[in-house]
Coordinates of C-alpha atoms in Angstrom, one line a residue:
M15 CA -2.0 -35.8 4.5
L16 CA 0.3 -33.7 6.6
T17 CA 3.8 -35.0 6.2
C18 CA 7.3 -34.0 7.2
T19 CA 9.8 -33.1 4.5
E20 CA 13.5 -32.3 4.5
A21 CA 13.2 -28.6 3.8
P22 CA 13.7 -26.3 6.8
L23 CA 10.6 -25.3 8.7
G24 CA 11.8 -21.9 9.4
P25 CA 13.1 -20.0 12.4
H26 CA 11.3 -21.9 15.1
S27 CA 12.1 -25.5 14.3
G28 CA 14.4 -27.8 12.4
A29 CA 11.6 -29.6 10.6
T30 CA 8.8 -28.6 8.2
L31 CA 5.2 -29.3 8.0
S32 CA 3.8 -29.6 4.5
P33 CA 0.1 -29.3 3.7
S34 CA -1.7 -32.2 2.1
L35 CA -0.7 -33.4 -1.4
R36 CA -3.9 -35.6 -1.7
L37 CA -6.6 -32.9 -1.9
S38 CA -9.4 -33.6 -4.3
P39 CA -10.4 -30.8 -6.7
T40 CA -12.6 -28.3 -5.0
M41 CA -14.2 -25.0 -5.7
L42 CA -15.7 -22.2 -3.6
T43 CA -18.5 -20.6 -5.7
V44 CA -20.3 -17.3 -5.2
Q45 CA -23.5 -16.8 -7.3
E46 CA -25.5 -13.6 -7.8
V47 CA -24.6 -12.2 -4.3
T48 CA -26.0 -8.8 -3.6
Q49 CA -25.7 -6.8 -0.3
S50 CA -26.4 -3.3 0.7
F51 CA -26.7 -1.3 3.9
G52 CA -29.2 1.4 3.8
S53 CA -28.5 3.4 0.6
R54 CA -25.0 2.1 0.2
T55 CA -24.5 -0.9 -2.1
L56 CA -21.5 -3.1 -1.2
F57 CA -22.0 -5.9 -3.7
E58 CA -24.3 -6.2 -6.7
N59 CA -24.8 -9.5 -8.5
V60 CA -21.4 -10.8 -7.7
N61 CA -20.4 -14.1 -9.4
V62 CA -16.9 -15.5 -8.7
T63 CA -15.3 -18.9 -8.4
F64 CA -12.3 -19.7 -6.2
S65 CA -10.5 -22.7 -7.5
A66 CA -8.3 -25.3 -5.8
G67 CA -4.5 -24.8 -6.2
R68 CA -4.9 -21.0 -6.2
R69 CA -4.2 -18.7 -3.4
Y70 CA -6.4 -15.6 -3.4
G71 CA -5.9 -12.3 -1.6
L72 CA -9.1 -10.5 -0.9
T73 CA -8.3 -6.8 -1.1
G74 CA -10.0 -3.4 -0.9
P75 CA -9.9 -0.3 1.3
N76 CA -11.3 -0.3 4.9
G77 CA -15.0 -0.2 4.6
A78 CA -15.2 -1.8 1.2
G79 CA -16.8 -5.0 2.6
K80 CA -13.9 -7.5 2.9
S81 CA -14.9 -8.9 6.3
T82 CA -18.6 -9.0 5.2
F83 CA -17.7 -10.9 2.1
M84 CA -15.5 -13.3 4.1
K85 CA -18.5 -13.9 6.4
F86 CA -20.5 -14.8 3.4
L87 CA -17.8 -17.3 2.2
A88 CA -17.6 -18.8 5.7
G89 CA -21.4 -19.1 6.1
D90 CA -21.4 -16.9 9.2
Q91 CA -23.6 -14.4 7.5
V92 CA -26.2 -14.8 4.7
P93 CA -26.3 -12.1 1.9
M94 CA -29.5 -10.3 1.0
R95 CA -29.6 -12.2 -2.3
G96 CA -27.5 -14.9 -3.8
Q97 CA -25.8 -18.1 -2.7
V98 CA -22.4 -19.4 -1.7
H99 CA -21.3 -23.0 -2.2
R100 CA -18.3 -24.1 -0.2
P101 CA -16.4 -27.4 0.2
E102 CA -17.5 -29.5 3.2
R103 CA -13.9 -29.4 4.6
T104 CA -13.7 -25.6 4.9
S105 CA -11.5 -24.2 7.7
I106 CA -11.9 -20.7 9.1
L107 CA -9.6 -18.6 11.2
R108 CA -11.7 -17.7 14.2
Q109 CA -10.8 -14.6 16.3
D110 CA -12.6 -15.5 19.6
H111 CA -9.7 -15.4 22.0
F112 CA -11.8 -16.7 24.9
A113 CA -13.7 -19.6 23.3
Y114 CA -11.4 -22.3 24.6
E115 CA -10.1 -21.0 28.0
E116 CA -10.3 -24.4 29.8
V117 CA -9.0 -26.5 26.9
P118 CA -5.3 -27.5 26.4
V119 CA -3.7 -25.6 23.6
L120 CA -2.8 -28.8 21.7
D121 CA -6.4 -30.0 21.8
V122 CA -7.6 -26.6 20.5
V123 CA -5.4 -27.1 17.4
M124 CA -6.7 -30.7 16.8
M125 CA -10.3 -29.5 17.0
G126 CA -9.6 -27.9 13.6
N127 CA -10.3 -31.4 12.1
K128 CA -13.8 -31.9 13.2
R129 CA -14.2 -35.4 11.9
L130 CA -11.0 -36.6 13.7
W131 CA -11.8 -34.8 16.9
A132 CA -15.3 -36.2 17.1
A133 CA -14.0 -39.7 16.5
M134 CA -11.3 -39.4 19.1
Q135 CA -13.8 -38.0 21.7
E136 CA -16.3 -40.8 21.1
K137 CA -13.5 -43.4 21.3
D138 CA -12.3 -42.0 24.6
A139 CA -15.9 -42.0 26.0
I140 CA -16.4 -45.7 25.1
L141 CA -13.1 -46.7 26.7
K142 CA -13.8 -44.6 29.8
A143 CA -17.2 -46.2 30.2
C144 CA -15.6 -49.6 30.1
E145 CA -12.9 -48.6 32.6
E146 CA -15.7 -47.5 34.9
G147 CA -17.4 -50.9 34.8
A148 CA -19.7 -50.8 31.8
D149 CA -20.2 -54.1 29.9
F150 CA -18.3 -54.2 26.6
T151 CA -20.8 -55.1 24.0
D152 CA -20.5 -56.2 20.4
E153 CA -22.0 -52.9 19.3
M154 CA -19.2 -51.1 21.2
G155 CA -16.6 -53.3 19.5
M156 CA -18.0 -52.6 16.1
R157 CA -18.3 -48.9 16.8
L158 CA -14.7 -48.8 18.1
G159 CA -13.6 -50.4 14.8
D160 CA -15.4 -47.7 12.8
L161 CA -13.9 -45.0 14.9
E162 CA -10.4 -46.5 14.5
T163 CA -10.9 -46.4 10.7
V164 CA -11.9 -42.7 10.8
I165 CA -8.9 -41.9 13.0
A166 CA -6.5 -43.7 10.7
E167 CA -8.0 -42.0 7.6
E168 CA -7.5 -38.6 9.3
D169 CA -3.9 -39.4 10.4
G170 CA -5.0 -39.3 14.0
Y171 CA -2.1 -41.3 15.3
T172 CA 0.3 -38.5 14.4
A173 CA -2.1 -35.7 15.0
D174 CA -0.5 -34.5 18.2
I175 CA 2.9 -34.3 16.4
E176 CA 1.5 -32.4 13.5
A177 CA -0.3 -30.0 15.9
E178 CA 2.9 -29.4 17.8
M179 CA 4.8 -28.6 14.6
L180 CA 2.2 -26.0 13.7
L181 CA 2.4 -24.4 17.1
T182 CA 6.1 -24.4 17.1
G183 CA 6.2 -22.9 13.6
L184 CA 4.0 -20.1 14.7
G185 CA 6.2 -19.3 17.7
I186 CA 4.4 -20.9 20.6
P187 CA 7.0 -22.6 22.9
A188 CA 6.7 -26.3 23.4
A189 CA 6.4 -25.8 27.1
Q190 CA 3.0 -24.1 26.6
H191 CA 1.5 -26.7 24.2
R192 CA -0.2 -28.6 27.0
E193 CA -1.2 -25.6 29.1
Q194 CA -4.8 -24.4 29.0
M195 CA -5.6 -21.6 26.6
A196 CA -6.3 -19.3 29.5
A197 CA -2.6 -19.4 30.4
L198 CA -1.5 -17.9 27.1
P199 CA -1.3 -14.1 26.5
S200 CA -3.7 -12.7 23.9
G201 CA -1.2 -12.7 21.1
L202 CA -0.3 -16.4 21.5
K203 CA -4.0 -17.3 21.7
V204 CA -4.4 -15.9 18.2
R205 CA -1.6 -18.0 17.0
A206 CA -3.2 -21.1 18.5
L207 CA -6.4 -20.3 16.6
L208 CA -4.4 -19.9 13.4
A209 CA -2.8 -23.3 14.0
Q210 CA -6.3 -24.7 14.4
A211 CA -7.4 -23.3 11.1
L212 CA -4.3 -24.8 9.3
F213 CA -4.7 -28.2 10.9
G214 CA -6.5 -31.2 9.4
R215 CA -6.2 -31.1 5.6
P216 CA -8.9 -28.5 4.8
D217 CA -10.0 -28.4 1.2
C218 CA -10.7 -24.7 1.6
L219 CA -9.0 -22.2 4.0
L220 CA -10.4 -18.8 4.9
L221 CA -8.0 -16.5 6.8
D222 CA -9.0 -13.0 7.9
E223 CA -5.8 -11.1 8.9
P224 CA -3.7 -14.2 9.7
T225 CA -0.5 -12.1 10.3
N226 CA -2.0 -10.1 13.1
N227 CA 0.1 -10.6 16.3
L228 CA 2.7 -12.5 14.3
D229 CA 6.4 -11.5 14.4
M230 CA 8.4 -11.5 11.2
D231 CA 9.8 -15.0 11.8
S232 CA 6.4 -16.5 12.2
V233 CA 5.1 -14.6 9.2
R234 CA 7.8 -16.1 7.1
W235 CA 7.0 -19.6 8.4
L236 CA 3.3 -19.1 7.6
E237 CA 4.2 -17.9 4.1
G238 CA 6.2 -21.1 3.4
F239 CA 3.3 -23.2 4.7
L240 CA 0.7 -21.5 2.6
Q241 CA 2.9 -21.6 -0.5
R242 CA 2.7 -25.4 -0.3
Y243 CA -1.0 -25.5 0.4
E244 CA -3.0 -27.0 -2.5
G245 CA -6.6 -26.3 -1.6
V246 CA -8.6 -23.1 -2.0
L247 CA -7.1 -20.2 0.0
V248 CA -8.8 -16.9 0.4
C249 CA -7.1 -14.5 2.8
I250 CA -7.4 -10.9 3.9
S251 CA -4.2 -9.1 4.9
H252 CA -2.9 -5.6 5.2
D253 CA 0.7 -6.9 4.9
R254 CA 1.7 -6.2 1.4
A255 CA 4.8 -8.3 1.5
F256 CA 2.8 -11.3 2.8
L257 CA 0.3 -10.9 -0.1
N258 CA 3.1 -10.7 -2.6
H259 CA 4.8 -13.8 -1.3
V260 CA 1.7 -16.0 -0.9
T261 CA -1.0 -15.1 -3.4
T262 CA -1.3 -16.3 -7.0
H263 CA -4.5 -14.2 -7.6
I264 CA -6.1 -11.1 -6.1
A265 CA -9.8 -10.8 -5.7
D266 CA -10.3 -7.1 -5.5
I267 CA -13.5 -5.5 -4.1
D268 CA -14.2 -2.5 -6.3
Y269 CA -17.1 -1.1 -8.4
E270 CA -19.6 -3.0 -6.2
T271 CA -18.2 -6.4 -7.4
I272 CA -15.2 -8.7 -7.1
I273 CA -12.6 -8.5 -9.9
V274 CA -10.1 -11.3 -10.0
Y275 CA -6.6 -10.5 -11.2
T276 CA -3.8 -13.0 -12.0
G277 CA -0.7 -12.5 -10.0
N278 CA 0.2 -11.0 -6.6
Y279 CA -0.8 -7.7 -5.0
D280 CA 1.8 -5.6 -6.8
D281 CA 0.8 -7.2 -10.1
M282 CA -2.9 -6.3 -9.4
V283 CA -2.1 -2.7 -8.7
L284 CA -0.3 -2.4 -12.0
Q285 CA -3.0 -4.2 -14.0
K286 CA -5.8 -2.2 -12.3
S287 CA -4.1 1.1 -13.1
Q288 CA -3.5 0.1 -16.7
I289 CA -7.2 -1.0 -17.2
R290 CA -8.6 2.1 -15.6
S291 CA -6.3 4.3 -17.7
R292 CA -7.4 2.5 -20.8
V293 CA -11.1 2.8 -20.0
E294 CA -10.8 6.5 -19.2
S295 CA -8.8 7.1 -22.4
E296 CA -11.4 5.3 -24.5
A297 CA -14.1 7.3 -22.8
A298 CA -12.3 10.5 -23.5
D299 CA -11.8 9.5 -27.2
R300 CA -15.5 8.8 -27.5
G301 CA -16.3 12.2 -26.0
K302 CA -14.2 13.9 -28.6
K303 CA -15.8 12.0 -31.4
I304 CA -19.3 12.8 -30.1
A305 CA -18.3 16.5 -30.0
Q306 CA -17.3 16.4 -33.7
L307 CA -20.5 14.7 -34.7
Q308 CA -22.6 17.2 -32.7
E309 CA -20.8 20.0 -34.5
F310 CA -21.7 18.4 -37.9
I311 CA -25.3 18.1 -36.9
Q312 CA -25.6 21.7 -35.8
R313 CA -24.1 22.9 -39.1
F314 CA -26.2 20.8 -41.5
Q315 CA -29.4 19.8 -39.7
A316 CA -31.3 22.6 -41.5
G317 CA -29.7 21.9 -44.9
S318 CA -29.8 19.2 -47.5
R319 CA -27.8 16.6 -45.6
A320 CA -30.7 15.1 -43.6
S321 CA -29.6 11.5 -44.1
Q322 CA -26.1 12.3 -43.1
V323 CA -27.4 14.2 -40.0
Q324 CA -29.5 11.2 -39.0
S325 CA -26.6 8.9 -39.5
R326 CA -24.5 11.1 -37.2
R327 CA -27.2 11.0 -34.6
K328 CA -27.3 7.2 -34.6
E329 CA -23.5 7.2 -34.3
I330 CA -23.7 9.5 -31.2
Q331 CA -26.1 7.0 -29.6
R332 CA -23.7 4.2 -30.3
L333 CA -20.7 6.1 -28.9
Q334 CA -22.5 7.5 -25.9
P335 CA -20.1 6.6 -23.0
H336 CA -21.5 4.6 -20.1
D337 CA -21.1 6.2 -16.7
L338 CA -17.9 4.9 -15.2
K339 CA -18.5 3.6 -11.8
R340 CA -16.5 5.3 -9.2
S341 CA -13.7 3.3 -7.7
N342 CA -13.8 2.9 -3.9
I343 CA -10.0 3.0 -3.7
Q344 CA -9.0 6.1 -1.7
R345 CA -5.5 6.9 -0.6
P346 CA -4.7 9.6 2.0
Y347 CA -2.1 12.2 1.2
I348 CA 0.4 12.0 4.0
R349 CA 3.2 14.5 4.2
F350 CA 5.1 15.3 7.3
D351 CA 6.9 18.7 7.2
I352 CA 9.3 20.0 9.7
G353 CA 8.4 23.6 8.9
D354 CA 11.1 26.2 9.5
K355 CA 12.5 24.6 12.7
P356 CA 14.8 21.7 12.0
S357 CA 16.5 19.9 14.8
G358 CA 20.2 20.0 15.4
K359 CA 22.4 17.5 13.5
N360 CA 22.7 15.2 16.5
V361 CA 19.2 14.0 17.3
L362 CA 19.5 11.2 19.8
R363 CA 22.3 9.7 21.9
V364 CA 21.8 6.5 23.8
H365 CA 24.9 5.8 26.0
G366 CA 25.4 2.7 28.1
V367 CA 21.7 2.1 28.8
S368 CA 20.7 -1.0 30.7
K369 CA 17.2 -1.9 31.9
R370 CA 15.9 -4.9 33.8
F371 CA 12.2 -5.3 34.9
V372 CA 11.7 -7.2 38.2
E373 CA 8.4 -8.6 39.2
A374 CA 7.8 -10.9 42.2
G375 CA 7.2 -14.5 41.2
K376 CA 8.5 -14.1 37.7
P377 CA 11.9 -14.3 36.1
D378 CA 13.7 -10.9 35.6
F379 CA 13.1 -9.4 32.1
V380 CA 16.2 -7.8 30.6
L381 CA 15.2 -5.2 28.1
C382 CA 18.8 -4.1 27.2
D383 CA 22.3 -4.2 28.6
D384 CA 24.8 -1.5 27.9
L385 CA 23.0 -0.3 24.8
H386 CA 24.8 2.3 22.7
F387 CA 23.6 4.1 19.5
E388 CA 23.2 7.6 18.0
L389 CA 20.9 9.1 15.5
V390 CA 21.6 12.1 13.3
R391 CA 19.1 14.3 11.5
G392 CA 17.3 12.6 8.7
E393 CA 17.8 9.0 9.8
K394 CA 14.9 6.6 10.1
L395 CA 15.3 3.8 12.7
A396 CA 13.0 0.8 12.5
I397 CA 12.7 -1.3 15.7
V398 CA 11.9 -4.9 14.9
G399 CA 11.7 -8.2 16.7
K400 CA 9.4 -11.0 17.9
S401 CA 6.3 -10.1 19.9
G402 CA 6.9 -9.6 23.6
V403 CA 10.7 -8.8 23.4
G404 CA 10.2 -5.3 24.6
K405 CA 10.0 -3.1 21.5
S406 CA 7.3 -0.8 23.0
A407 CA 9.2 -0.7 26.3
L408 CA 12.3 0.5 24.5
V409 CA 10.3 3.3 22.9
Q410 CA 9.0 4.3 26.3
L411 CA 12.5 4.3 27.6
L412 CA 13.7 6.5 24.8
L413 CA 10.9 9.0 25.5
G414 CA 11.6 9.1 29.2
E415 CA 8.4 7.3 30.2
V416 CA 10.5 4.5 31.6
Q417 CA 13.8 5.2 33.4
P418 CA 17.0 3.2 32.7
D419 CA 18.8 1.4 35.5
R420 CA 22.1 2.7 34.1
G421 CA 23.2 5.0 31.3
D422 CA 21.4 7.9 29.8
V423 CA 19.2 8.9 26.9
Q424 CA 19.8 12.4 25.5
W425 CA 17.7 14.2 22.8
G426 CA 19.5 16.8 20.8
H427 CA 19.1 20.5 20.4
E428 CA 15.7 21.8 19.1
T429 CA 14.1 18.4 18.8
R430 CA 10.3 18.5 18.8
I431 CA 8.9 15.0 19.1
G432 CA 5.5 13.7 17.8
Y433 CA 4.5 10.4 19.3
L434 CA 2.0 7.8 18.2
P435 CA 1.6 5.2 21.0
Q436 CA 0.8 1.5 20.4
Q437 CA -2.6 2.0 22.0
H438 CA -3.6 4.7 19.5
E439 CA -6.8 5.6 21.4
D440 CA -4.6 6.8 24.3
A441 CA -3.5 9.8 22.2
M442 CA -7.1 11.0 21.6
P443 CA -9.5 12.2 24.3
K444 CA -12.5 10.1 23.5
G445 CA -15.6 10.2 25.5
K446 CA -15.9 14.0 25.6
G447 CA -18.0 14.3 22.4
L448 CA -15.4 16.5 20.6
V449 CA -16.0 17.1 16.9
L450 CA -13.1 16.0 14.8
W451 CA -12.2 19.3 13.1
E452 CA -12.6 21.2 16.4
W453 CA -10.3 18.7 18.1
L454 CA -7.6 19.2 15.5
K455 CA -7.9 23.0 15.4
S456 CA -7.4 23.1 19.2
F457 CA -3.7 22.3 18.7
D458 CA -3.1 25.4 16.6
D459 CA -5.2 28.6 17.2
R460 CA -3.5 30.2 14.2
A461 CA -4.9 27.6 11.8
S462 CA -8.1 28.6 10.1
R463 CA -11.2 26.3 9.9
E464 CA -10.6 26.0 6.2
D465 CA -7.0 25.0 6.6
V466 CA -7.9 22.4 9.2
R467 CA -10.7 20.9 7.1
S468 CA -8.4 20.8 4.1
L469 CA -5.9 18.9 6.1
L470 CA -8.6 16.5 7.2
G471 CA -9.7 16.1 3.6
R472 CA -6.2 14.9 2.7
M473 CA -6.7 12.2 5.4
L474 CA -10.0 11.2 3.8
F475 CA -12.3 13.1 6.2
S476 CA -14.1 15.2 3.6
G477 CA -17.4 17.1 3.9
E478 CA -19.5 15.8 6.8
E479 CA -16.8 13.3 7.8
A480 CA -14.9 16.2 9.4
E481 CA -18.0 16.9 11.6
K482 CA -18.2 13.5 13.2
S483 CA -17.4 13.0 16.9
I484 CA -14.0 11.6 17.6
D485 CA -15.8 9.1 20.0
V486 CA -17.1 7.1 17.0
L487 CA -13.8 7.0 14.9
S488 CA -12.7 3.5 13.9
G489 CA -9.2 2.3 14.5
G490 CA -8.0 3.3 11.1
E491 CA -9.8 6.7 11.3
T492 CA -8.1 7.3 14.7
V493 CA -4.7 6.7 13.2
R494 CA -5.3 9.0 10.2
A495 CA -6.6 11.7 12.5
L496 CA -3.4 11.5 14.6
F497 CA -1.4 11.7 11.4
A498 CA -3.3 14.9 10.6
K499 CA -2.3 16.3 14.0
M500 CA 1.4 15.5 13.4
M501 CA 1.2 17.1 9.9
L502 CA -0.4 20.2 11.5
L503 CA 2.2 20.6 14.2
R504 CA 5.2 19.9 12.0
Y505 CA 7.3 17.9 14.4
N506 CA 10.9 17.4 13.4
V507 CA 11.1 14.0 15.1
L508 CA 8.4 11.3 14.7
V509 CA 8.1 8.3 17.0
F510 CA 5.6 5.6 16.0
D511 CA 4.7 2.4 17.8
D512 CA 3.1 0.0 15.4
P513 CA 1.6 2.8 13.1
T514 CA 0.2 0.4 10.5
A515 CA -2.3 -1.3 12.9
H516 CA -5.8 -0.7 11.6
L517 CA -4.6 0.9 8.3
D518 CA -5.5 -0.5 4.9
L519 CA -2.9 -1.2 2.2
E520 CA -3.3 2.1 0.5
S521 CA -2.8 4.0 3.7
I522 CA 0.2 1.9 4.6
N523 CA 1.8 2.6 1.2
A524 CA 1.1 6.3 1.7
L525 CA 2.7 6.2 5.1
A526 CA 5.8 4.5 3.8
E527 CA 6.2 7.2 1.1
A528 CA 5.7 9.9 3.6
L529 CA 8.4 8.6 6.0
E530 CA 10.8 8.1 3.2
K531 CA 10.4 11.7 2.1
F532 CA 10.3 13.1 5.6
E533 CA 13.3 15.5 6.1
G534 CA 13.3 15.0 9.9
T535 CA 14.2 11.9 12.0
A536 CA 11.9 9.0 12.7
V537 CA 11.9 6.0 15.1
F538 CA 9.2 3.4 14.5
V539 CA 8.3 0.0 15.8
T540 CA 6.8 -2.3 13.1
H541 CA 6.2 -5.8 11.9
D542 CA 5.6 -4.5 8.4
R543 CA 8.5 -5.5 6.2
N544 CA 7.6 -3.2 3.3
L545 CA 7.6 -0.2 5.7
V546 CA 11.1 -1.1 6.8
A547 CA 12.3 -1.8 3.3
E548 CA 10.9 1.5 1.9
A549 CA 11.5 3.9 4.8
A550 CA 14.2 2.7 7.2
T551 CA 17.8 3.8 6.9
R552 CA 18.8 1.7 10.0
V553 CA 17.4 -1.2 11.9
L554 CA 17.5 -2.0 15.6
A555 CA 16.6 -5.7 15.8
F556 CA 15.8 -7.7 19.0
G557 CA 17.2 -11.2 18.6
D558 CA 17.9 -14.3 20.7
S559 CA 21.4 -13.0 21.5
G560 CA 20.3 -9.4 22.3
I561 CA 20.0 -6.2 20.4
A562 CA 21.7 -5.7 17.0
L563 CA 22.0 -2.5 15.0
Y564 CA 22.8 -2.4 11.3
D565 CA 22.6 0.1 8.5
R566 CA 20.7 -0.2 5.2
D567 CA 23.7 -1.4 3.3
H568 CA 24.4 -4.2 5.8
R569 CA 23.9 -7.8 4.5
A570 CA 21.4 -8.6 7.3
F571 CA 19.2 -5.7 6.2
N572 CA 19.1 -7.0 2.6
D573 CA 18.5 -10.6 3.7
L574 CA 15.6 -9.7 6.0
F575 CA 13.8 -6.9 4.2
L576 CA 14.9 -6.5 0.6
T577 CA 14.8 -10.1 -0.7

């Protein structure tokens, strides 16, 4: 049952919504699942059980098969071989933004409880028929009684309140709860669909990238909700902090199977490294022992020690190491160098900048008012805030793509700026059939083909991957290719707008390390708390009362990103 408790809900409300405490024991079971595409095997005879009361993060690099496996769990796709048994009350985060355009937002959420919604709809249909003149029969009365029982069992008389609390917790203003979905911007539609998945006491909850389009406040609210959830949770996320805060177990896709680790994401990384190191060390020890035995056999096989030689041969067969399956974990090597042309000490000066956007028929949007700040060489400024507050617009203002109403923005001496826009594809001329390595080489005629291909190899484009057309690059591949361009051109100032979109966890971790070690200056918009915690020296935060700036040693920085 969904109930209200006295603990604070989070940044969007003064109450809290707690998941059911009356869930029956449930399990989500995968038996002998095998799946391949062409010559590539994703899964081979996978057997795994997801238990109630445990929260699993489903991890693996891009292309490992996370979304495919989640489709198996949800029943949206059937594996080549094997079976999946899921609880009847399994709720799934759907990403179809246009499935409910003519439906009020509140109703979309309540549709998450199918049994309740069907009963409410049937009850309304019977009552409407009676209002329009239909005779009220005994059968209708009995059916209404049955429906009232279902509605009561499903807490239907408080369903609208509970749905509103979910929407509010996820940052959708109360004024929009009764609007049709078509009136919501895309980012809020995703939040409404997430609220739908959370609603209705599901025994099993399957969430694929639930933090997409959420600001940091909404992510924290979601973390609190899921920490109290007592059913089976399986979620995919590229947000390392989210996985660390929410999960009790990690189901990692590697070696063509699912390996379950106890603990959160960081715990899994440590355990996995230790296990792999131990296995490799044991394999090396076996190899040394085999070499010693082979040396003995060569020395005495023609002599009088035939029985000992035969014994050594049997020992070699016993010790013969099994081929270690190759891990699918791959991490790009990102390193941004400034070359021999650093910027001057004073990199950026923003003095008295104000900007207001005016559009007919809409309230004026104030981006900033009398904004002042400066950056010196080596500083890393993270720009954070809720979705829609103007973070990307501020970046465009800093770059001169948008002009201020008052004040000025001045870049310092010898600054060379590399820019990754929010729409990453805008920075790459797709549709012209360009080959990846040739596209990259076009930015520096002095770079040899070997140098360019080596750089692409560091970004995980090895061998034939460097020969692919840029038209077919995925979102993550596009970002890695643009990183390669920045590495080649050695900018001394980097400006990133949402650089972690489309990246897997290994790539995000590599980016954080690269920014931390970068000797130049960086400005980046992000919702990724780990990226801020590891790389930022200062934060520009959009809040309800305007823009605030604080350094890494400020208490607010510690409270938001380091705890």
